[in-house]
Short mmCIF file of C-alpha atoms in Angstrom, two decimals:
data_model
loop_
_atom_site.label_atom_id
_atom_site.label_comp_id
_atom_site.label_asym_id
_atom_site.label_seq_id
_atom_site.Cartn_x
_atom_site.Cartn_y
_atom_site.Cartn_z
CA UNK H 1 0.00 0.00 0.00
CA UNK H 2 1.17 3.71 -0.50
CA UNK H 3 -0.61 4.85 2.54
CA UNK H 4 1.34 5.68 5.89
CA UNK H 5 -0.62 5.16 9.09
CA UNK H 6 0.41 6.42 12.85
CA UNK H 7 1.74 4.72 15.70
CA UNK H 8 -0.34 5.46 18.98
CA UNK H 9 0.80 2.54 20.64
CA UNK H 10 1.13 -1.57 19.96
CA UNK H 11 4.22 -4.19 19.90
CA UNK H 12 6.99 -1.37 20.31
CA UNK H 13 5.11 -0.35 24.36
CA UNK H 14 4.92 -4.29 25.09
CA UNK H 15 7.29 -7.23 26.33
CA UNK H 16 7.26 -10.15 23.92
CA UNK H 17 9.15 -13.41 25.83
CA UNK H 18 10.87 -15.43 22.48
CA UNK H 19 9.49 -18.95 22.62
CA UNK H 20 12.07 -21.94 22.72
CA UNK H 21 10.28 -23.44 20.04
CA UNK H 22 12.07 -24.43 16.81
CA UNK H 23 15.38 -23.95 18.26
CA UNK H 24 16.06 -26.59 15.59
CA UNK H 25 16.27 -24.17 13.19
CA UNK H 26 19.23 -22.33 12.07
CA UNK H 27 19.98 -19.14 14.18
CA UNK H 28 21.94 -16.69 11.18
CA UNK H 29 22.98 -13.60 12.90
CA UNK H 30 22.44 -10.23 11.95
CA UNK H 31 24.73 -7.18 12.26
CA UNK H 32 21.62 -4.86 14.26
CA UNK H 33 20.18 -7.67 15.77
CA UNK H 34 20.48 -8.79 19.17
CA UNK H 35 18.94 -12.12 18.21
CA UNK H 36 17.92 -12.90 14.76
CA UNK H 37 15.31 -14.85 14.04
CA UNK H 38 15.55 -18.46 12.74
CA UNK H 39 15.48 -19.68 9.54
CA UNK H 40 12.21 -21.74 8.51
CA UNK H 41 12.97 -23.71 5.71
CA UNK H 42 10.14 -23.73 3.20
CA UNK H 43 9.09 -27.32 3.48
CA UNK H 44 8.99 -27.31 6.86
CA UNK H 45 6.35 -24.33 6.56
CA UNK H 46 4.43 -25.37 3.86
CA UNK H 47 3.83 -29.20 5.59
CA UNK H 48 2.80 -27.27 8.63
CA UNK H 49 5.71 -28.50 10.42
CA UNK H 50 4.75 -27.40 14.93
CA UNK H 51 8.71 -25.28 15.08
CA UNK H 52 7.95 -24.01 11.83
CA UNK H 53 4.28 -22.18 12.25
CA UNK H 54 5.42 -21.30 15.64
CA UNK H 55 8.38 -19.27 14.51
CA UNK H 56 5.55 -17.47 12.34
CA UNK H 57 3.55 -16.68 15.24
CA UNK H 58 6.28 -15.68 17.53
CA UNK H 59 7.75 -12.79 14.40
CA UNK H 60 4.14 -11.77 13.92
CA UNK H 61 3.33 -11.09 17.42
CA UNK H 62 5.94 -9.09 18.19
CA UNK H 63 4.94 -7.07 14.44
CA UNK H 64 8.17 -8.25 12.98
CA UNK H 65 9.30 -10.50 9.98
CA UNK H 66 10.37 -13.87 9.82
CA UNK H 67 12.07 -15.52 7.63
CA UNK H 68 11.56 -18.40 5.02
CA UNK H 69 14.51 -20.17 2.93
CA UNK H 70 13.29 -21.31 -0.39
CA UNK H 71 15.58 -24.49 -1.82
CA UNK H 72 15.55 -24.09 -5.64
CA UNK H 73 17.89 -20.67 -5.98
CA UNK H 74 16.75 -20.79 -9.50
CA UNK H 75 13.34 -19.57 -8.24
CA UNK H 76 14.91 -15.93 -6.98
CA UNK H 77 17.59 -15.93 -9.43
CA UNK H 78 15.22 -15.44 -12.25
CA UNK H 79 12.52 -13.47 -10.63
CA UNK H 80 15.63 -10.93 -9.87
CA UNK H 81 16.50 -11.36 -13.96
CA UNK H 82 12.80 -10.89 -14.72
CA UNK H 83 13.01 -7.51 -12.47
CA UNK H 84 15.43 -6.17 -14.03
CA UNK H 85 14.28 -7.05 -17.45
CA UNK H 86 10.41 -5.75 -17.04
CA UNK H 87 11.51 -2.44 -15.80
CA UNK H 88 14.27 -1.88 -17.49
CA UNK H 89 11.13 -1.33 -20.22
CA UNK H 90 8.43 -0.52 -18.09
CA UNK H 91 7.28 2.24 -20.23
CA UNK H 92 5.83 -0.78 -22.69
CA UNK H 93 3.43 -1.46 -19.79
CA UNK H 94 1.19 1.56 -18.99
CA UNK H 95 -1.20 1.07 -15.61
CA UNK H 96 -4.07 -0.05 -16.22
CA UNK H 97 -6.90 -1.27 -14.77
CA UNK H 98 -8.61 -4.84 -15.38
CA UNK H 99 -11.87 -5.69 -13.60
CA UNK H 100 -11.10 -3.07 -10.81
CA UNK H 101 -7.47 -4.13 -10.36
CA UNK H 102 -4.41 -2.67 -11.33
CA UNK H 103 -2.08 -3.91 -14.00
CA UNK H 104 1.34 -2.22 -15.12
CA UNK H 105 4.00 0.38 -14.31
CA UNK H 106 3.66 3.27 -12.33
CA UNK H 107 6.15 6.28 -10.94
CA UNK H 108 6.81 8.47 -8.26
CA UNK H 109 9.66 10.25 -8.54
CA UNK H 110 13.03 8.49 -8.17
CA UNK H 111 10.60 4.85 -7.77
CA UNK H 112 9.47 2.62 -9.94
CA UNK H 113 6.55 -0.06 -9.86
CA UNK H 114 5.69 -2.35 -12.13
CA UNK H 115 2.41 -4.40 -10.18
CA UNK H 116 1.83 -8.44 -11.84
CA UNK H 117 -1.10 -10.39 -11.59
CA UNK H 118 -1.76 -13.61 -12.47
CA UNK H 119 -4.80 -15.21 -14.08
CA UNK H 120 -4.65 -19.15 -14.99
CA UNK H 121 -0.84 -20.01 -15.49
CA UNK H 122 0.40 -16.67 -16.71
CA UNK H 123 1.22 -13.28 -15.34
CA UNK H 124 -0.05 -9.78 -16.33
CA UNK H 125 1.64 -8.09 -17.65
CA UNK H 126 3.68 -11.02 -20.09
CA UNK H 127 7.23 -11.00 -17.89
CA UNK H 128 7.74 -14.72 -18.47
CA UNK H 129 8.20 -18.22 -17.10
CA UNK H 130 10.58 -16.96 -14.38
CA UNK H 131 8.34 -14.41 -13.26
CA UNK H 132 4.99 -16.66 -13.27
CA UNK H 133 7.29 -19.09 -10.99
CA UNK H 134 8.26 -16.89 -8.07
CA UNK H 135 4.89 -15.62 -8.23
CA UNK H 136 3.61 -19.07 -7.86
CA UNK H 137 6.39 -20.11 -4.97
CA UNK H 138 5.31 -16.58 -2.82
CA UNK H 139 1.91 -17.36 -3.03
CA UNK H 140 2.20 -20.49 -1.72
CA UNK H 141 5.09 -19.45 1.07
CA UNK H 142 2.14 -16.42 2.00
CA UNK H 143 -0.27 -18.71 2.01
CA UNK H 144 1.45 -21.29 3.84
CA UNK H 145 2.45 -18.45 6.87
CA UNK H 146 -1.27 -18.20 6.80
CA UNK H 147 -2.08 -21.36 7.49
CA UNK H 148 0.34 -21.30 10.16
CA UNK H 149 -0.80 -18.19 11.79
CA UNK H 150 -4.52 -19.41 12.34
CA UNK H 151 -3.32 -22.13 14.99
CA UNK H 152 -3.44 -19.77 17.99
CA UNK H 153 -6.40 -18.03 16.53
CA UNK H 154 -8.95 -20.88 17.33
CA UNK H 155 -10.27 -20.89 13.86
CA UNK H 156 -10.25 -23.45 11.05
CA UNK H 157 -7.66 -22.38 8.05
CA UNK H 158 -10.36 -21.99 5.39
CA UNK H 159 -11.94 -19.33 7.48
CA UNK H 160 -9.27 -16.96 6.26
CA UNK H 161 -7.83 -19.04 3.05
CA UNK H 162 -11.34 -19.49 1.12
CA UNK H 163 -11.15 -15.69 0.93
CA UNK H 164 -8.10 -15.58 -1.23
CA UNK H 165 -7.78 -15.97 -4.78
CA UNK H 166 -9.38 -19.09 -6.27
CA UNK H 167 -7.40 -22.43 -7.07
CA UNK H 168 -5.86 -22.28 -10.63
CA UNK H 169 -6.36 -18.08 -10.43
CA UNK H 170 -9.93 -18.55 -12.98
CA UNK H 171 -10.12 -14.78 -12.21
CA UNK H 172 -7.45 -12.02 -12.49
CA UNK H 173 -5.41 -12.30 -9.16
CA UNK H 174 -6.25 -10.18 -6.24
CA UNK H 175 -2.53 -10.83 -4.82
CA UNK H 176 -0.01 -8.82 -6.26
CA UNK H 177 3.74 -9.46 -7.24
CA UNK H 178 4.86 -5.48 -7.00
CA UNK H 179 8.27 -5.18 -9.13
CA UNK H 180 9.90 -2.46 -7.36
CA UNK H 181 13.01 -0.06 -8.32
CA UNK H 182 14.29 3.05 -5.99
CA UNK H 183 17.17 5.01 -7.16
CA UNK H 184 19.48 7.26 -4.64
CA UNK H 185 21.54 9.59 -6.27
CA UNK H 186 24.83 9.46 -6.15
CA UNK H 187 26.69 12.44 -3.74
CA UNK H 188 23.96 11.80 -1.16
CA UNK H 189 26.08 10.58 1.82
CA UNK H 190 22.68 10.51 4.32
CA UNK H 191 20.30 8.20 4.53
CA UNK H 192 17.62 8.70 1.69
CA UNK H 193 14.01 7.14 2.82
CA UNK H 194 12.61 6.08 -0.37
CA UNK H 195 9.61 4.80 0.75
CA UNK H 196 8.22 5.89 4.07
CA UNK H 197 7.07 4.31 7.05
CA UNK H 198 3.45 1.99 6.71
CA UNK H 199 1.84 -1.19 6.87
CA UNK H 200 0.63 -3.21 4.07
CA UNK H 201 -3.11 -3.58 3.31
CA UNK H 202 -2.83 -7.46 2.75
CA UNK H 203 -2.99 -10.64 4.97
CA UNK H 204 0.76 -10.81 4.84
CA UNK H 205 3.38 -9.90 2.69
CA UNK H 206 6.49 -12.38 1.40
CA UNK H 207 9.29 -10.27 0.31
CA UNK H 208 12.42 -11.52 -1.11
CA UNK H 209 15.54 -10.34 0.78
CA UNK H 210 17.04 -8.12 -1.84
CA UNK H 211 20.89 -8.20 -2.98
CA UNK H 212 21.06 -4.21 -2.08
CA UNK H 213 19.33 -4.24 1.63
CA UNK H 214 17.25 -1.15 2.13
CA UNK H 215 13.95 -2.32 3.60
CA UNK H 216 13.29 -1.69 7.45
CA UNK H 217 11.38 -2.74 9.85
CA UNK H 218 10.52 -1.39 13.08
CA UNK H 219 11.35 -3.42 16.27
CA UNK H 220 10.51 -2.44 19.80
CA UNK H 221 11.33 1.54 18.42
CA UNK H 222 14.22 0.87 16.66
CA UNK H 223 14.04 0.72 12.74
CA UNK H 224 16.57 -2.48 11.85
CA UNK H 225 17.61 -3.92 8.56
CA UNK H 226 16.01 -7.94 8.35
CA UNK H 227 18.15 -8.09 5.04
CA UNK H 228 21.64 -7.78 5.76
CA UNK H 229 23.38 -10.79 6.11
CA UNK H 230 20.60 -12.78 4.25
CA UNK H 231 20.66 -14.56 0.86
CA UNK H 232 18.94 -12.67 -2.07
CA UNK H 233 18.77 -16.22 -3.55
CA UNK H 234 16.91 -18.19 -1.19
CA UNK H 235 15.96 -15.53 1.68
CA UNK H 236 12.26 -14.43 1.94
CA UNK H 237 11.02 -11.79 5.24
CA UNK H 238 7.36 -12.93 5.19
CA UNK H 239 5.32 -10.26 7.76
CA UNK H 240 1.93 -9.89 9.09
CA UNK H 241 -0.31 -7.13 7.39
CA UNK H 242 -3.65 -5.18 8.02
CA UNK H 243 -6.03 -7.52 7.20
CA UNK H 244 -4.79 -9.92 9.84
CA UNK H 245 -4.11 -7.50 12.06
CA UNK H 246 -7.75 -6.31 12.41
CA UNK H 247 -9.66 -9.79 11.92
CA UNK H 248 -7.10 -11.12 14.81
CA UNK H 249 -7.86 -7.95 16.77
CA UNK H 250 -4.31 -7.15 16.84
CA UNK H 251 -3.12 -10.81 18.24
CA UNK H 252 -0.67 -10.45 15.12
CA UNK H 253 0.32 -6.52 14.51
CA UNK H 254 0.84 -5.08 11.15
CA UNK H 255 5.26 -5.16 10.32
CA UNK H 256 5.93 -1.13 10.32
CA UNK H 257 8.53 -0.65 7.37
CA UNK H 258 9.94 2.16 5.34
CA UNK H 259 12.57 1.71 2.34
CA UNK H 260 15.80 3.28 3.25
CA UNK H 261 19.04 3.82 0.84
CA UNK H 262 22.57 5.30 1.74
CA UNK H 263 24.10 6.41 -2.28
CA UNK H 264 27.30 7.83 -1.18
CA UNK H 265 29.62 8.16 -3.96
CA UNK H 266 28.08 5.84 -5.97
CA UNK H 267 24.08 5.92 -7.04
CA UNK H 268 22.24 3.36 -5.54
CA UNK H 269 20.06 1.42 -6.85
CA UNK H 270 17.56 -1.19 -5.36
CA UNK H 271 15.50 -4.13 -6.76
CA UNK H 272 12.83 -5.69 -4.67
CA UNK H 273 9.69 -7.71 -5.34
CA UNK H 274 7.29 -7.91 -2.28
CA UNK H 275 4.45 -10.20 -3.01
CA UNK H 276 1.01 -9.05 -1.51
CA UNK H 277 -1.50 -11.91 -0.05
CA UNK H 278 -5.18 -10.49 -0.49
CA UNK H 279 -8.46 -11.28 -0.51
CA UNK H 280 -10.66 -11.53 -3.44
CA UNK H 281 -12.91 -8.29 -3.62
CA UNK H 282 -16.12 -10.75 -4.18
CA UNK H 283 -15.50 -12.61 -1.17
CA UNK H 284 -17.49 -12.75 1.84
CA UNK H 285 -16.55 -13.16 5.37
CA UNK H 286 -18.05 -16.50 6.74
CA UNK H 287 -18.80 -17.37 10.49
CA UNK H 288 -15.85 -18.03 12.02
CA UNK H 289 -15.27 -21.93 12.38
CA UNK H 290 -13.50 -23.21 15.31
CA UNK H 291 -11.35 -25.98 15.72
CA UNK H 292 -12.39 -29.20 17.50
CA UNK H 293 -10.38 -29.10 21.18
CA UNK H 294 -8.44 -25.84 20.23
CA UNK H 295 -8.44 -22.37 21.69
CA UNK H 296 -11.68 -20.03 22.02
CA UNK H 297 -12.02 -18.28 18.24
CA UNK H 298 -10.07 -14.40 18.43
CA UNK H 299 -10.96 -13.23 15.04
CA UNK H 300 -13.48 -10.75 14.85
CA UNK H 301 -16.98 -11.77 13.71
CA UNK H 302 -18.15 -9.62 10.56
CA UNK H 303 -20.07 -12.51 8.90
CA UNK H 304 -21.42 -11.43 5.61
CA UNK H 305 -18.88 -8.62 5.38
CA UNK H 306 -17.60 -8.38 1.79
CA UNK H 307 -13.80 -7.97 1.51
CA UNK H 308 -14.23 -5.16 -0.79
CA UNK H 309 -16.14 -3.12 1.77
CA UNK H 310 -14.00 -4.34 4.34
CA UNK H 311 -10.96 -3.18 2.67
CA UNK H 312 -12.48 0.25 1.93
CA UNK H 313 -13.05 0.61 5.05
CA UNK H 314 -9.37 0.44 6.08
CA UNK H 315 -8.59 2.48 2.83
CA UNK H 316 -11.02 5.16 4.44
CA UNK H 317 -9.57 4.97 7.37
CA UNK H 318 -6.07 5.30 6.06
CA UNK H 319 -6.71 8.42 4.13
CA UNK H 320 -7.93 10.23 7.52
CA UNK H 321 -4.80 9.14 9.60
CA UNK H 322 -2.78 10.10 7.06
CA UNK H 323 -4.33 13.96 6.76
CA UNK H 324 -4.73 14.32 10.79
CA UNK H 325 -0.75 13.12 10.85
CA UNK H 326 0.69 14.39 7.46
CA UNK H 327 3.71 16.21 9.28
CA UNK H 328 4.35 13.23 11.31
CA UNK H 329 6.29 10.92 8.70
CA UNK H 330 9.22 13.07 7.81
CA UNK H 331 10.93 11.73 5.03
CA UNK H 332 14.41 13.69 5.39
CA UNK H 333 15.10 12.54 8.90
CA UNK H 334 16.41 8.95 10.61
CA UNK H 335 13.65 9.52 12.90
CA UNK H 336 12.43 6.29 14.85
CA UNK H 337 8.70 7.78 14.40
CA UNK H 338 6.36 4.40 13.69
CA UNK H 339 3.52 4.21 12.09
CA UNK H 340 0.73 1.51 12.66
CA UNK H 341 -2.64 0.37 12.17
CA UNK H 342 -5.14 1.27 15.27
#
């Protein structure tokens, strides 16, 4: 999302206790991080493996990223060469919109987007096989942190997965594979913040850890970089976004990031490809059904709620944070200012 909400209060004022769960898992560290968080290899997750979903809950708690190794290299290592190669001619894809959704490239300024869909076995706009397969392998890591997430919630998977896309994507996507490119100058020895602090409007997002490390996340206050020290060819920061946030009522919290590039001598330039888990605009919220012997259900009851009025509600919502706080996100600073969903 473009928007930029406010933080009044959430993870960053509590104390989150690290489980001892999944202490199987390789422990990578990282050069900001007191502890960083283990490594859940993608099989593991997608089998529904107990360490694995349990290092998903314990990141999205706590409003943080975890992070998912994918085995194949080849998957990243051509969705970085499709990148390159779709906006390196961007200009032959103009946005445009397809049954409500948006296709193509976009600007602002010194950043580029290029947003893919999917529909059947292809991708929109034509990028090619290696595109269509990462798109394919973050859906399913998305949907698999998903899955894992709705343990503690009390509520049976399909509550929350029947109101993604549709199996074999009939339909133009409603998840998004966002092609991104920021630029710094070069001669700009400060910190640039190319894309400011905010939450995602999606269940969660799966974002490849890119080979020049510029997203941040903000952790207890502190803004920290998940990406250094992590493989752009296997690495993916998978965090909790506003969807889940609200239907968990803020058991998970929304990851607070920003985009953040130091130039120096040298311009800078970044390539990054989040992937956005969301719900179909046609689908309906469903009573929630609980799980035989498990916890009482936590997600909020809005049965009958479509997901496009639910998501214009938080689009409504956004827009009047974001004029009642406009002077709060400055841009030009290293400010540890957050900015959350409430």
């Amino acid at each position: 999302c473009l928007g930029r909400l406010p933080r009044t209060g959430g993870r960053n004022g509590r104390n989150h206790c690290p489980s001892q769960r999944g202490a199987a898992f390789l422990n990578m560290a990282a050069p900001d991080a007191a502890s960083a968080p283990k490594i859940i290899p993608f099989a593991a997750l997608e089998a529904g493996d107990a360490d694995a979903c349990a290092a998903v809950v314990e990141a999205w708690k706590a409003g943080v990223a975890c992070v998912v190794r994918l085995a194949d290299r080849a998957v990243l290592r051509e969705l970085w060469k499709g990148s390159a190669a779709g906006l390196a001619t961007a200009d032959t894809w103009p946005l445009e919109r397809l049954g409500g959704l948006e296709v193509g490239h976009r600007q602002h300024g010194a950043r580029d987007f290029l947003e893919t869909r999917a529909i059947c076995d292809e991708v929109r706009p034509p990028l090619g096989d290696g595109v269509r397969c990462a798109f394919d392998h973050l859906e399913r890591c998305a949907r698999a942190a998903l899955k894992a997430a709705c343990g503690p919630l009390g509520a049976a998977p399909e509550t929350l997965l029947n109101l993604l896309d549709e199996p074999g994507r009939p339909k133009l996507s409603a998840s998004v594979l966002r092609l991104c490119r920021y630029v710094a100058p070069a001669g700009e020895p400060r910190k640039r913040v190319c894309f400011g602090a905010h939450t995602d409007t999606t269940f969660c997002t799966a974002a490849p850890c890119a080979a020049t490390p510029g997203l941040e996340v903000l952790d207890h206050g502190t803004w920290t970089s998940p990406e250094r020290g992590r493989d752009s060819g296997t690495d993916v920061l998978v965090f909790c976004g506003e969807f889940l946030q609200v239907l968990s009522k803020s058991f998970y919290e929304a990851a607070v990031h920003r985009v953040a590039l130091t130039a120096g001598a040298a311009e800078s330039v970044r390539y990054s490809a989040p992937f956005l888990l969301r719900a179909r605009r046609d689908a309906t919220i469903v009573p929630v059904a609980a799980v035989a012997g498990g916890p009482p259900p936590r997600l909020l009851g809005l049965p009958g709620l479509s997901m496009a009025k639910f998501h214009r509600f938080l689009e409504l919502r956004r827009r009047k944070l974001v004029q009642e706080h406009a002077q709060s996100n400055d841009d030009s600073d290293d400010s540890d200012t957050g900015f959350i969903l409430k």
